[in-house]
Coordinates of C-alpha atoms in Angstrom, one line a residue:
Chain C
X20 CA 10.1 -37.7 -8.6
X21 CA 9.9 -37.2 -12.4
X22 CA 6.6 -35.5 -12.1
X23 CA 7.9 -33.2 -9.3
X24 CA 10.9 -32.2 -11.4
X25 CA 8.8 -31.5 -14.5
X26 CA 6.3 -29.5 -12.4
X27 CA 9.0 -27.5 -10.6
X28 CA 10.8 -26.7 -13.9
X29 CA 7.5 -25.6 -15.5
X30 CA 6.9 -23.4 -12.5
X31 CA 10.2 -21.6 -12.9
X32 CA 9.6 -21.1 -16.6
X33 CA 6.3 -19.4 -15.7
X34 CA 8.0 -17.3 -13.1
X35 CA 10.8 -16.2 -15.4
X36 CA 8.1 -15.3 -18.0
X37 CA 6.5 -13.3 -15.2
X38 CA 9.7 -11.5 -14.5
X39 CA 10.0 -10.4 -18.2
X40 CA 6.3 -9.3 -18.1
X41 CA 6.9 -7.3 -15.0
X42 CA 10.0 -5.6 -16.5
X43 CA 8.0 -4.9 -19.6
X44 CA 5.3 -3.3 -17.5
X45 CA 7.9 -1.4 -15.5
X46 CA 9.3 0.0 -18.8
X47 CA 5.9 1.3 -19.8
X48 CA 4.7 2.3 -16.3
X49 CA 5.7 6.0 -16.9
X50 CA 3.9 6.3 -20.3
X51 CA 5.8 6.4 -23.6
X52 CA 9.2 4.8 -22.9
X53 CA 10.7 6.6 -25.9
X54 CA 11.5 9.6 -23.6
X55 CA 13.7 7.4 -21.5
X56 CA 16.0 6.9 -24.5
X57 CA 16.3 10.4 -25.9
X58 CA 18.0 13.5 -24.4
X59 CA 15.9 16.3 -23.0
X60 CA 16.7 18.6 -25.9
X61 CA 15.6 16.2 -28.6
X62 CA 13.3 17.6 -31.2
X63 CA 9.9 16.0 -32.1
X64 CA 11.4 14.5 -35.3
X65 CA 14.3 12.9 -33.4
X66 CA 11.9 11.5 -30.8
X67 CA 9.7 10.1 -33.6
X68 CA 12.7 8.5 -35.2
X69 CA 13.9 6.9 -32.0
X70 CA 10.4 5.7 -31.3
X71 CA 10.3 4.0 -34.6
X72 CA 13.8 2.6 -34.3
X73 CA 13.1 1.0 -30.9
X74 CA 9.6 -0.2 -32.1
X75 CA 7.6 1.7 -29.4
X76 CA 5.1 2.7 -32.1
X77 CA 3.8 -0.9 -32.4
X78 CA 0.8 -2.3 -30.5
X79 CA 1.8 -3.3 -26.9
X80 CA 1.3 -7.1 -27.3
X81 CA 3.5 -7.1 -30.4
X82 CA 6.1 -5.1 -28.4
X83 CA 6.0 -7.6 -25.5
X84 CA 6.3 -10.6 -27.8
X85 CA 9.3 -9.2 -29.6
X86 CA 10.8 -8.0 -26.2
X87 CA 10.4 -11.6 -24.8
X88 CA 11.8 -13.1 -28.0
X89 CA 14.8 -10.8 -27.9
X90 CA 15.5 -11.8 -24.2
X91 CA 15.2 -15.5 -25.1
X92 CA 17.9 -14.9 -27.7
X93 CA 20.1 -13.2 -25.1
X94 CA 19.5 -9.7 -26.6
X95 CA 18.9 -7.3 -23.8
X96 CA 19.4 -4.2 -25.9
X97 CA 22.3 -1.8 -26.1
X98 CA 23.5 0.0 -23.0
X99 CA 23.0 3.7 -23.5
X100 CA 26.2 4.7 -21.7
X101 CA 28.6 2.0 -22.8
X102 CA 27.2 1.6 -26.4
X103 CA 27.7 -2.1 -26.0
X104 CA 25.3 -5.0 -25.6
X105 CA 23.9 -4.7 -22.1
X106 CA 24.2 -8.5 -21.5
X107 CA 27.9 -8.5 -22.0
X108 CA 28.5 -5.8 -19.6
X109 CA 26.4 -7.4 -16.9
X110 CA 28.0 -10.8 -17.5
X111 CA 31.4 -9.2 -17.1
X112 CA 30.4 -8.0 -13.6
X113 CA 28.8 -11.2 -12.5
X114 CA 31.7 -13.3 -11.2
X115 CA 32.7 -10.6 -8.7
X116 CA 29.1 -10.5 -7.3
X117 CA 29.0 -14.2 -7.1
X118 CA 32.2 -14.2 -5.1
X119 CA 30.8 -11.6 -2.6
X120 CA 27.4 -13.4 -2.3
X121 CA 29.0 -16.8 -1.7
X122 CA 31.4 -15.4 0.9
X123 CA 28.7 -13.7 2.8
X124 CA 26.5 -16.8 2.5
X125 CA 29.2 -19.0 4.0
X126 CA 29.8 -16.4 6.8
X127 CA 26.1 -16.2 7.6
X128 CA 25.7 -19.9 8.0
X129 CA 29.1 -20.8 9.5
X130 CA 28.8 -18.3 12.3
X131 CA 25.0 -18.5 12.9
X132 CA 25.1 -22.2 13.9
X133 CA 27.6 -22.0 16.7
X134 CA 26.3 -18.7 18.0
X135 CA 22.7 -20.0 18.0
X136 CA 23.8 -23.3 19.8
X137 CA 25.8 -21.5 22.4
X138 CA 22.9 -19.1 23.1
X139 CA 20.5 -22.0 23.4
X140 CA 22.8 -24.0 25.7
X141 CA 23.3 -21.0 28.0
X142 CA 19.6 -20.0 28.0
X143 CA 18.8 -17.1 30.3
X144 CA 22.4 -16.2 31.0
X145 CA 24.4 -13.1 30.1
X146 CA 25.8 -15.0 27.1
X147 CA 22.4 -15.8 25.7
X148 CA 21.2 -12.2 26.5
X149 CA 24.1 -10.7 24.5
X150 CA 23.7 -12.9 21.6
X151 CA 20.0 -12.2 21.5
X152 CA 20.6 -8.4 21.7
X153 CA 23.3 -8.6 19.0
X154 CA 20.8 -10.6 16.9
X155 CA 18.1 -8.0 17.2
X156 CA 20.7 -5.3 16.4
X157 CA 22.0 -7.2 13.4
X158 CA 18.4 -7.3 12.0
X159 CA 18.0 -3.6 12.4
X160 CA 21.2 -2.2 10.8
X161 CA 20.9 -1.2 7.2
X162 CA 23.7 -3.3 5.4
X163 CA 25.1 -0.3 3.6
X164 CA 25.4 1.6 6.9
X165 CA 27.2 -1.4 8.4
X166 CA 29.6 -1.2 5.4
X167 CA 30.2 2.5 6.1
X168 CA 30.8 1.9 9.8
X169 CA 33.3 -0.9 9.0
X170 CA 35.1 1.4 6.6
X171 CA 35.3 4.1 9.2
X172 CA 36.6 1.9 12.0
X173 CA 38.5 -1.1 10.5
X174 CA 39.4 0.6 7.3
X175 CA 40.3 4.2 8.1
X176 CA 41.0 4.2 11.8
X177 CA 42.6 0.8 12.4
X178 CA 43.7 0.3 8.8
X179 CA 43.2 -3.4 9.0
X180 CA 41.3 -4.0 5.8
X181 CA 41.2 -2.3 2.4
X182 CA 38.1 -0.1 2.1
X183 CA 37.5 -0.8 -1.6
X184 CA 38.6 -2.9 -4.5
X185 CA 38.5 -6.6 -5.4
X186 CA 41.0 -9.3 -6.5
X187 CA 39.4 -11.7 -9.0
X188 CA 39.3 -15.4 -8.2
X189 CA 36.4 -16.7 -10.4
X190 CA 37.5 -14.9 -13.5
X191 CA 40.9 -16.5 -13.9
X192 CA 39.3 -19.8 -12.9
X193 CA 36.7 -19.5 -15.6
X194 CA 39.4 -18.7 -18.1
X195 CA 41.2 -21.9 -17.1
X196 CA 44.1 -20.2 -15.4
X197 CA 44.0 -22.3 -12.2
X198 CA 47.5 -21.1 -10.9
X199 CA 46.5 -17.4 -11.0
X200 CA 43.1 -18.2 -9.4
X201 CA 44.7 -20.0 -6.4
X202 CA 47.5 -17.5 -6.1
X203 CA 44.8 -14.7 -5.9
X204 CA 42.6 -16.5 -3.4
X205 CA 44.2 -15.2 -0.1
X206 CA 43.9 -11.6 -1.4
X207 CA 40.5 -12.2 -2.8
X208 CA 39.3 -13.2 0.7
X209 CA 41.2 -10.3 2.3
X210 CA 39.3 -7.8 0.1
X211 CA 36.0 -9.6 0.7
X212 CA 36.1 -9.5 4.5
X213 CA 34.5 -6.1 5.0
X214 CA 31.9 -6.1 2.2
X215 CA 31.2 -9.7 3.1
X216 CA 30.4 -8.9 6.8
X217 CA 28.3 -6.0 5.7
X218 CA 26.2 -8.2 3.4
X219 CA 26.0 -11.1 5.8
X220 CA 25.0 -9.2 9.0
X221 CA 21.2 -9.4 8.5
X222 CA 21.2 -13.1 7.5
X223 CA 23.6 -13.9 10.2
X224 CA 21.4 -12.3 12.9
X225 CA 18.3 -13.9 11.6
X226 CA 19.8 -17.4 11.3
X227 CA 21.3 -17.2 14.8
X228 CA 17.9 -16.4 16.2
X229 CA 16.4 -19.3 14.2
X230 CA 19.0 -21.8 15.3
X231 CA 18.6 -20.7 18.9
X232 CA 14.9 -21.1 19.0
X233 CA 14.8 -24.4 17.2
X234 CA 17.7 -25.7 19.3
X235 CA 15.7 -24.8 22.4
X236 CA 12.7 -26.7 21.0
X237 CA 14.8 -29.8 20.2
X238 CA 16.6 -29.9 23.5
X239 CA 13.2 -30.4 25.2
X240 CA 12.4 -33.5 23.1
X241 CA 12.2 -37.0 24.4
X242 CA 15.0 -38.3 22.1
X243 CA 17.5 -35.9 23.6
X244 CA 16.5 -37.0 27.1
X245 CA 16.9 -40.6 26.0
X246 CA 20.3 -39.9 24.5
X247 CA 21.4 -38.3 27.8
X248 CA 19.8 -41.1 29.9
X249 CA 21.8 -43.6 27.8
X250 CA 24.9 -41.8 29.2
X251 CA 26.1 -40.5 25.9
X252 CA 28.7 -37.8 26.0
X253 CA 27.0 -34.4 26.1
X254 CA 28.9 -33.3 23.0
X255 CA 27.6 -36.2 21.0
X256 CA 24.1 -35.5 22.3
X257 CA 24.3 -31.9 21.2
X258 CA 26.0 -32.3 17.8
X259 CA 24.6 -35.6 16.6
X260 CA 21.1 -35.6 18.2
X261 CA 20.1 -32.1 18.8
X262 CA 21.9 -30.0 16.2
X263 CA 21.1 -32.3 13.3
X264 CA 17.5 -31.6 13.8
X265 CA 17.8 -28.1 15.0
X266 CA 19.4 -26.6 11.9
X267 CA 16.7 -28.0 9.5
X268 CA 14.8 -24.7 9.5
X269 CA 18.0 -22.9 8.5
X270 CA 18.6 -25.5 5.7
X271 CA 15.1 -25.0 4.3
X272 CA 15.8 -21.3 4.1
X273 CA 19.1 -21.6 2.2
X274 CA 17.7 -21.0 -1.3
X275 CA 15.8 -17.9 -0.3
X276 CA 18.7 -16.8 1.8
X277 CA 21.1 -16.7 -1.1
X278 CA 18.6 -14.6 -3.2
X279 CA 18.2 -12.3 -0.2
X280 CA 22.0 -11.8 -0.1
X281 CA 22.0 -11.0 -3.8
X282 CA 19.6 -8.2 -3.1
X283 CA 21.8 -6.9 -0.3
X284 CA 24.8 -7.1 -2.5
X285 CA 23.3 -4.5 -4.8
X286 CA 23.5 -1.7 -2.2
X287 CA 26.6 -2.8 -0.4
X288 CA 28.8 -3.0 -3.5
X289 CA 28.2 0.7 -4.0
X290 CA 29.7 1.5 -0.6
X291 CA 32.9 -0.5 -1.2
X292 CA 33.2 0.5 -4.9
X293 CA 33.1 -3.2 -5.5
X294 CA 33.1 -3.9 -9.2
X295 CA 30.0 -6.2 -9.4
X296 CA 26.5 -6.0 -10.6
X297 CA 25.4 -3.8 -7.7
X298 CA 27.7 -1.0 -8.5
X299 CA 26.9 -1.4 -12.2
X300 CA 23.2 -1.1 -11.4
X301 CA 23.9 2.0 -9.3
X302 CA 25.7 3.7 -12.1
X303 CA 23.1 2.6 -14.6
X304 CA 20.4 4.0 -12.4
X305 CA 22.1 7.4 -12.1
X306 CA 22.6 7.6 -15.8
X307 CA 19.1 6.3 -16.4
X308 CA 20.6 3.6 -18.6
X309 CA 17.4 1.6 -18.9
X310 CA 18.6 -1.4 -20.9
X311 CA 21.5 -2.0 -18.5
X312 CA 19.2 -1.7 -15.4
X313 CA 16.8 -4.2 -17.0
X314 CA 19.6 -6.6 -18.0
X315 CA 21.1 -6.5 -14.5
X316 CA 17.7 -7.0 -12.7
X317 CA 16.5 -9.7 -15.0
X318 CA 19.7 -11.6 -14.8
X319 CA 19.8 -11.4 -11.0
X320 CA 16.2 -12.5 -10.7
X321 CA 16.7 -15.3 -13.2
X322 CA 19.7 -16.6 -11.3
X323 CA 17.7 -16.5 -8.1
X324 CA 14.9 -18.4 -9.6
X325 CA 17.1 -21.1 -11.1
X326 CA 19.0 -21.5 -7.8
X327 CA 15.8 -21.9 -5.8
X328 CA 14.5 -24.5 -8.2
X329 CA 17.8 -26.4 -7.9
X330 CA 17.7 -26.2 -4.1
X331 CA 14.1 -27.3 -4.0
X332 CA 14.8 -30.3 -6.1
X333 CA 17.8 -31.2 -4.1
X334 CA 15.7 -31.1 -0.9
X335 CA 13.0 -33.2 -2.4
X336 CA 15.7 -35.8 -3.1
X337 CA 17.3 -35.6 0.4
X338 CA 14.1 -35.4 2.4
X339 CA 10.8 -36.9 1.1
X340 CA 8.9 -34.9 3.8
X341 CA 10.0 -31.6 2.1
X342 CA 8.5 -32.8 -1.2
X343 CA 5.2 -33.4 0.4
X344 CA 5.3 -30.1 2.3
X345 CA 6.2 -28.0 -0.7
X346 CA 3.3 -29.3 -2.6
X347 CA 0.9 -27.5 -0.2
Chain X
X7 CA -15.1 -6.2 18.0
X8 CA -14.9 -8.0 21.3
X9 CA -11.9 -9.9 20.0
X10 CA -10.0 -6.6 19.5
X11 CA -10.9 -5.4 23.0
X12 CA -9.8 -8.6 24.6
X13 CA -6.5 -8.4 22.7
X14 CA -5.9 -4.8 23.8
X15 CA -6.5 -5.6 27.5
X16 CA -4.1 -8.6 27.3
X17 CA -1.5 -6.4 25.7
X18 CA -1.7 -3.7 28.3
X19 CA -1.1 -6.3 31.1
X20 CA 1.9 -7.8 29.4
X21 CA 3.4 -4.4 28.6
X22 CA 3.5 -3.6 32.3
X23 CA 5.5 -6.7 32.9
X24 CA 8.2 -6.1 30.2
X25 CA 11.1 -3.6 30.0
X26 CA 12.4 -3.6 26.4
X27 CA 9.1 -3.0 24.7
X28 CA 8.6 0.0 27.0
X29 CA 11.9 1.5 25.9
X30 CA 11.1 0.8 22.2
X31 CA 7.7 2.5 22.6
X32 CA 9.5 5.5 24.2
X33 CA 11.9 5.7 21.3
X34 CA 9.1 5.4 18.8
X35 CA 7.2 8.1 20.7
X36 CA 10.1 10.4 20.4
X37 CA 10.5 9.6 16.7
X38 CA 6.8 10.3 16.1
X39 CA 7.0 13.6 18.0
X40 CA 10.0 14.6 16.0
X41 CA 8.2 13.6 12.7
X42 CA 5.3 15.8 13.7
X43 CA 7.1 18.8 15.2
X44 CA 10.6 18.4 13.7
X45 CA 10.4 21.7 11.7
X46 CA 9.7 23.6 14.9
X47 CA 12.4 21.8 16.9
X48 CA 15.2 22.2 14.4
X49 CA 17.7 24.8 15.3
X50 CA 18.4 25.6 11.6
X51 CA 16.5 25.6 8.3
X52 CA 17.6 22.2 7.0
X53 CA 18.1 23.6 3.5
X54 CA 20.1 26.7 4.6
X55 CA 23.6 26.5 3.2
X56 CA 26.5 28.4 4.8
X57 CA 30.0 28.5 3.4
X58 CA 31.3 29.8 6.7
X59 CA 30.3 26.7 8.6
X60 CA 31.1 24.0 6.1
X61 CA 31.8 20.5 7.6
X62 CA 31.6 21.9 11.2
X63 CA 32.3 19.2 13.7
X64 CA 29.6 18.3 16.3
X65 CA 29.1 20.8 19.1
X66 CA 30.6 23.6 17.0
X67 CA 28.8 27.0 17.3
X68 CA 28.2 28.9 14.2
X69 CA 25.7 31.5 12.9
X70 CA 24.1 32.1 16.2
X71 CA 23.2 28.5 17.1
X72 CA 25.1 25.3 17.9
X73 CA 25.6 22.5 15.3
X74 CA 25.0 19.7 17.9
X75 CA 25.7 17.0 15.3
X76 CA 27.9 19.0 13.0
X77 CA 27.2 20.3 9.5
X78 CA 27.7 18.9 6.0
X79 CA 29.6 19.9 2.9
X80 CA 27.2 22.7 2.1
X81 CA 27.1 23.9 5.7
X82 CA 23.7 22.5 6.4
X83 CA 22.9 21.5 10.0
X84 CA 22.9 17.7 10.4
X85 CA 20.5 17.7 13.4
X86 CA 18.0 19.8 11.6
X87 CA 18.2 17.5 8.5
X88 CA 17.8 14.4 10.7
X89 CA 14.7 16.0 12.4
X90 CA 13.1 16.6 9.0
X91 CA 14.2 13.2 7.7
X92 CA 12.2 11.5 10.5
X93 CA 9.0 12.7 8.8
X94 CA 9.8 11.0 5.5
X95 CA 11.0 7.7 7.1
X96 CA 7.9 7.3 9.3
X97 CA 5.5 8.6 6.7
X98 CA 6.8 6.3 4.0
X99 CA 6.9 3.3 6.4
X100 CA 3.4 3.8 7.7
X101 CA 1.8 4.7 4.3
X102 CA 3.4 1.8 2.5
X103 CA 2.1 -0.5 5.2
X104 CA -1.4 1.0 4.8
X105 CA -1.3 0.5 1.0
X106 CA 0.1 -3.1 1.2
X107 CA -2.1 -3.9 4.2
X108 CA -5.3 -2.9 2.5
X109 CA -4.5 -4.7 -0.7
X110 CA -3.2 -7.8 1.2
X111 CA -6.1 -8.0 3.6
X112 CA -8.8 -7.7 0.9
X113 CA -6.9 -10.2 -1.3
X114 CA -6.4 -12.6 1.6
X115 CA -10.0 -12.4 2.8
X116 CA -11.3 -13.1 -0.7
X117 CA -8.9 -15.9 -1.4
X118 CA -9.5 -17.6 2.0
X119 CA -13.3 -17.2 2.0
X120 CA -14.1 -18.1 -1.6
X121 CA -11.3 -20.5 -2.4
X122 CA -11.4 -21.9 -5.9
X123 CA -10.0 -19.9 -8.8
X124 CA -9.9 -16.7 -6.8
X125 CA -7.6 -18.4 -4.3
X126 CA -5.5 -19.9 -7.1
X127 CA -5.0 -16.6 -9.0
X128 CA -4.1 -14.7 -5.8
X129 CA -1.6 -17.2 -4.5
X130 CA 0.1 -17.8 -7.8
X131 CA 0.5 -14.0 -8.1
X132 CA 2.0 -14.0 -4.6
X133 CA 4.4 -16.8 -5.4
X134 CA 5.6 -15.0 -8.5
X135 CA 6.3 -11.8 -6.5
X136 CA 8.1 -13.8 -3.8
X137 CA 10.1 -15.6 -6.5
X138 CA 12.7 -12.8 -6.7
X139 CA 14.1 -10.2 -4.4
X140 CA 11.8 -7.3 -3.9
X141 CA 14.5 -4.6 -4.1
X142 CA 15.1 -5.6 -7.7
X143 CA 11.4 -5.0 -8.5
X144 CA 11.5 -1.7 -6.7
X145 CA 14.6 -0.6 -8.7
X146 CA 13.0 -1.5 -12.0
X147 CA 9.8 0.5 -11.4
X148 CA 11.4 3.5 -9.7
X149 CA 14.0 4.0 -12.4
X150 CA 11.2 4.4 -14.9
X151 CA 8.7 6.2 -12.7
X152 CA 11.3 8.6 -11.3
X153 CA 11.8 9.5 -7.7
X154 CA 8.9 10.8 -5.7
X155 CA 7.0 10.3 -2.4
X156 CA 3.9 8.8 -4.1
X157 CA 5.8 6.4 -6.3
X158 CA 7.9 5.3 -3.4
X159 CA 4.9 4.6 -1.2
X160 CA 3.1 2.8 -4.0
X161 CA 6.0 0.6 -4.9
X162 CA 6.9 -0.3 -1.3
X163 CA 3.3 -0.9 -0.5
X164 CA 2.9 -3.3 -3.4
X165 CA 6.0 -5.0 -2.2
X166 CA 4.3 -5.9 1.1
X167 CA 0.8 -7.1 0.1
X168 CA 1.9 -10.7 -0.1
X169 CA 2.8 -11.0 3.5
X170 CA -0.6 -9.8 4.6
X171 CA -2.5 -11.8 2.0
X172 CA -0.9 -15.1 3.1
X173 CA -1.6 -14.6 6.8
X174 CA -5.1 -13.4 6.3
X175 CA -5.9 -16.2 3.8
X176 CA -4.7 -18.9 6.3
X177 CA -6.7 -17.4 9.2
X178 CA -9.8 -16.9 7.0
X179 CA -9.6 -20.5 5.8
X180 CA -9.9 -21.8 9.4
X181 CA -12.4 -19.1 10.6
X182 CA -14.9 -19.5 7.8
X183 CA -16.0 -22.9 9.2
X184 CA -16.4 -21.7 12.8
X185 CA -19.9 -21.5 14.4
X186 CA -20.0 -17.7 14.8
X187 CA -19.4 -17.3 11.0
X188 CA -22.1 -19.9 10.3
X189 CA -24.3 -18.0 12.6
X190 CA -23.7 -14.7 10.8
X191 CA -24.5 -16.4 7.5
X192 CA -27.7 -18.0 8.9
X193 CA -28.8 -14.5 10.2
X194 CA -28.6 -13.4 6.6
X195 CA -25.5 -11.1 6.8
X196 CA -24.1 -10.1 3.4
X197 CA -20.7 -11.4 2.3
X198 CA -19.0 -8.0 2.9
X199 CA -20.4 -7.9 6.4
X200 CA -19.2 -11.4 7.2
X201 CA -15.7 -10.7 5.8
X202 CA -15.1 -7.3 7.4
X203 CA -17.2 -7.4 10.5
X204 CA -17.2 -11.0 11.6
X205 CA -13.9 -12.5 10.3
X206 CA -11.5 -9.5 10.1
X207 CA -11.7 -8.5 13.8
X208 CA -10.5 -11.9 14.7
X209 CA -7.4 -11.5 12.5
X210 CA -6.4 -8.1 13.9
X211 CA -3.9 -9.7 16.4
X212 CA -1.6 -11.5 13.8
X213 CA -2.0 -8.5 11.5
X214 CA -0.6 -6.1 14.2
X215 CA 2.4 -8.4 14.7
X216 CA 3.2 -8.6 11.0
X217 CA 2.7 -4.8 10.5
X218 CA 5.2 -4.0 13.2
X219 CA 7.9 -6.2 11.7
X220 CA 6.9 -4.8 8.3
X221 CA 7.3 -1.2 9.2
X222 CA 10.9 -2.1 10.2
X223 CA 11.7 -3.8 6.9
X224 CA 10.0 -1.0 4.8
X225 CA 12.1 1.7 6.6
X226 CA 15.2 -0.3 5.8
X227 CA 14.2 -0.7 2.2
X228 CA 13.3 3.0 1.9
X229 CA 16.7 3.9 3.3
X230 CA 18.4 1.6 0.7
X231 CA 16.4 3.0 -2.2
X232 CA 17.2 6.6 -1.0
X233 CA 20.8 5.6 -0.8
X234 CA 20.7 4.4 -4.4
X235 CA 19.1 7.8 -5.4
X236 CA 15.6 6.3 -6.0
X237 CA 13.9 7.8 -3.0
X238 CA 12.2 11.1 -2.7
X239 CA 13.6 14.1 -4.7
X240 CA 17.0 15.3 -3.4
X241 CA 15.5 18.6 -2.1
X242 CA 13.9 16.6 0.8
X243 CA 16.4 15.4 3.4
X244 CA 16.0 11.7 4.3
X245 CA 18.1 9.5 6.5
X246 CA 19.0 7.3 3.5
X247 CA 20.0 10.1 1.2
X248 CA 22.0 11.7 4.0
X249 CA 24.0 8.5 4.2
X250 CA 24.4 8.6 0.4
X251 CA 25.9 12.1 0.6
X252 CA 28.2 11.1 3.5
X253 CA 30.1 8.8 1.1
X254 CA 31.8 11.7 -0.5
X255 CA 33.4 12.9 2.7
X256 CA 34.1 9.5 4.2
X257 CA 37.7 9.4 3.2
X258 CA 38.2 12.8 4.8
X259 CA 37.0 11.1 8.0
X260 CA 33.9 13.3 8.4
X261 CA 32.4 10.5 10.5
X262 CA 29.5 12.5 11.9
X263 CA 27.8 12.7 8.5
X264 CA 27.7 8.9 8.3
X265 CA 27.2 8.0 12.0
X266 CA 24.1 9.9 13.0
X267 CA 21.7 9.2 10.1
X268 CA 22.5 5.5 10.4
X269 CA 22.0 5.6 14.2
X270 CA 18.6 7.2 13.6
X271 CA 17.6 4.4 11.1
X272 CA 18.9 1.7 13.4
X273 CA 17.2 2.9 16.5
X274 CA 13.8 3.3 14.7
X275 CA 14.0 -0.1 13.0
X276 CA 15.3 -1.8 16.2
X277 CA 12.3 -0.4 18.2
X278 CA 9.8 -1.7 15.6
X279 CA 11.5 -5.1 15.8
X280 CA 11.5 -5.2 19.6
X281 CA 7.8 -4.2 19.5
X282 CA 7.1 -6.8 16.9
X283 CA 8.8 -9.5 19.0
X284 CA 6.8 -8.6 22.1
X285 CA 3.5 -8.3 20.2
X286 CA 4.1 -11.7 18.7
X287 CA 4.8 -13.4 22.0
X288 CA 1.9 -11.6 23.7
X289 CA -0.7 -12.0 21.0
X290 CA 0.1 -14.9 18.9
X291 CA 3.0 -17.2 19.7
X292 CA 2.1 -19.4 16.8
X293 CA 3.5 -16.8 14.5
X294 CA 7.0 -17.5 15.8
X295 CA 7.7 -19.8 12.9
X296 CA 6.2 -17.6 10.2
X297 CA 7.3 -14.1 10.9

């Protein structure tokens, strides 16, 4: 176990270094990055000055080392549009994004399991057919378009849900204000419903199909037949014997799933004017605020990597077979 | 090559027995025709602005022709823009698959056939790329490189190579020990010939399946990037950028600007997904767990 932990941690350090290398390469992919930091009307002297100030006149390997060292100290540079440290701005938007991702994540898992089971138990019927078709549809709808359609129908036409905005829950919680956090929670969820559904659609569809097919496989196994032959209640057979094994493929995907949702959040937040990292990135992209884009992307990626590492280690603890399989 | 022909015959027979894949193929055929001939089918010039027919509702007649799907803020015809957008979506999707497929197939063949450090380097690179969401990588590069068809195809293509490399590597690993590969080696065939003429034809089936799902996901990603303003330059209409523009008129309930481009994306992606499902079941049921 100790070896496994050490190896997995070392792996994630290497990957995080890889991410910094990739973002460094990206910064230089278009030639001299100085031009990304000056206005179009800048004179040659101004450009030279900025180049020197930002250190772009140094050899590339020196630049990368100092870039990586800065990142390690938490210095992601100064945002061009906010004139503040990029990291602070991104961290400020982080709690809202976490709320959205967690909500969508819960939705994607909590609905996928019953839907998949129902489809499998009614194999070949109209119920199964509709769930299968909905699953295919869900995997084919761009999440931001799903958001726009929800806004049009449930927001503007039926007026059931707010079409934009956010009530913070994590932020007061992090500040130690438990009463405000709990008082906010119902409204937090109310505002999260539509963006949450939009973000969750793809994962929900994919997980439903996954649960359905693995449930079908499990239902044909001998131990399910044995359980039925013993005269066990059908509900016990399904929940305790079949489902426990059938949702393993979903469980093994959980880490990746969350990262996938974080990616979807980036675009969907823009649709709902949701004040998280996604909208921040969108604005930074439009203003070509490079340090802010880099800080946002690196932080999201770093988060994803750490989360995956944690989930992997957790599995290895829960299920020794996973530890063996992951080694391959 | 016999492997490819056998697969094709098998496909044809199972296509005749199915319904959904036929519908999907018909839809994709229409999209392909539109992508090829869109500019001649379009009732209006997609870039022509007209103050007189701003935000016309669907089925309104204006300037001598009908705006079947309405017009946008600048009076540009939605249908004409959709028809032109098909070209970008399909082109980007297929070209990105070609780029990613070629890189991935070569990498996978080399890694699987030679093993050793070649394999290690390729697979660690692949792991690293899979270690964080691809859209973040795409954002990072496109912000610096700037929007453009070439950049978009390149970045999306590089995003896909891992999928191909992994499948091809796994298949190559098992194929390289087979008798017919041994035979080719014994006959003195060069390495390149063994890789591309003996091994590759036997991997075409799983590759076709992966490619079909892949086009679907690339079109979705392209739409998302266009929506973020990182797609092709604004002068070219795309389904993603039409959706981005529709946000400004959403509150005024100009639903047709948001509904039709999204439907176009959904139908295309759905068709590729249905096609992928069917190809997988027909060609290679083992992929069920991997795709």
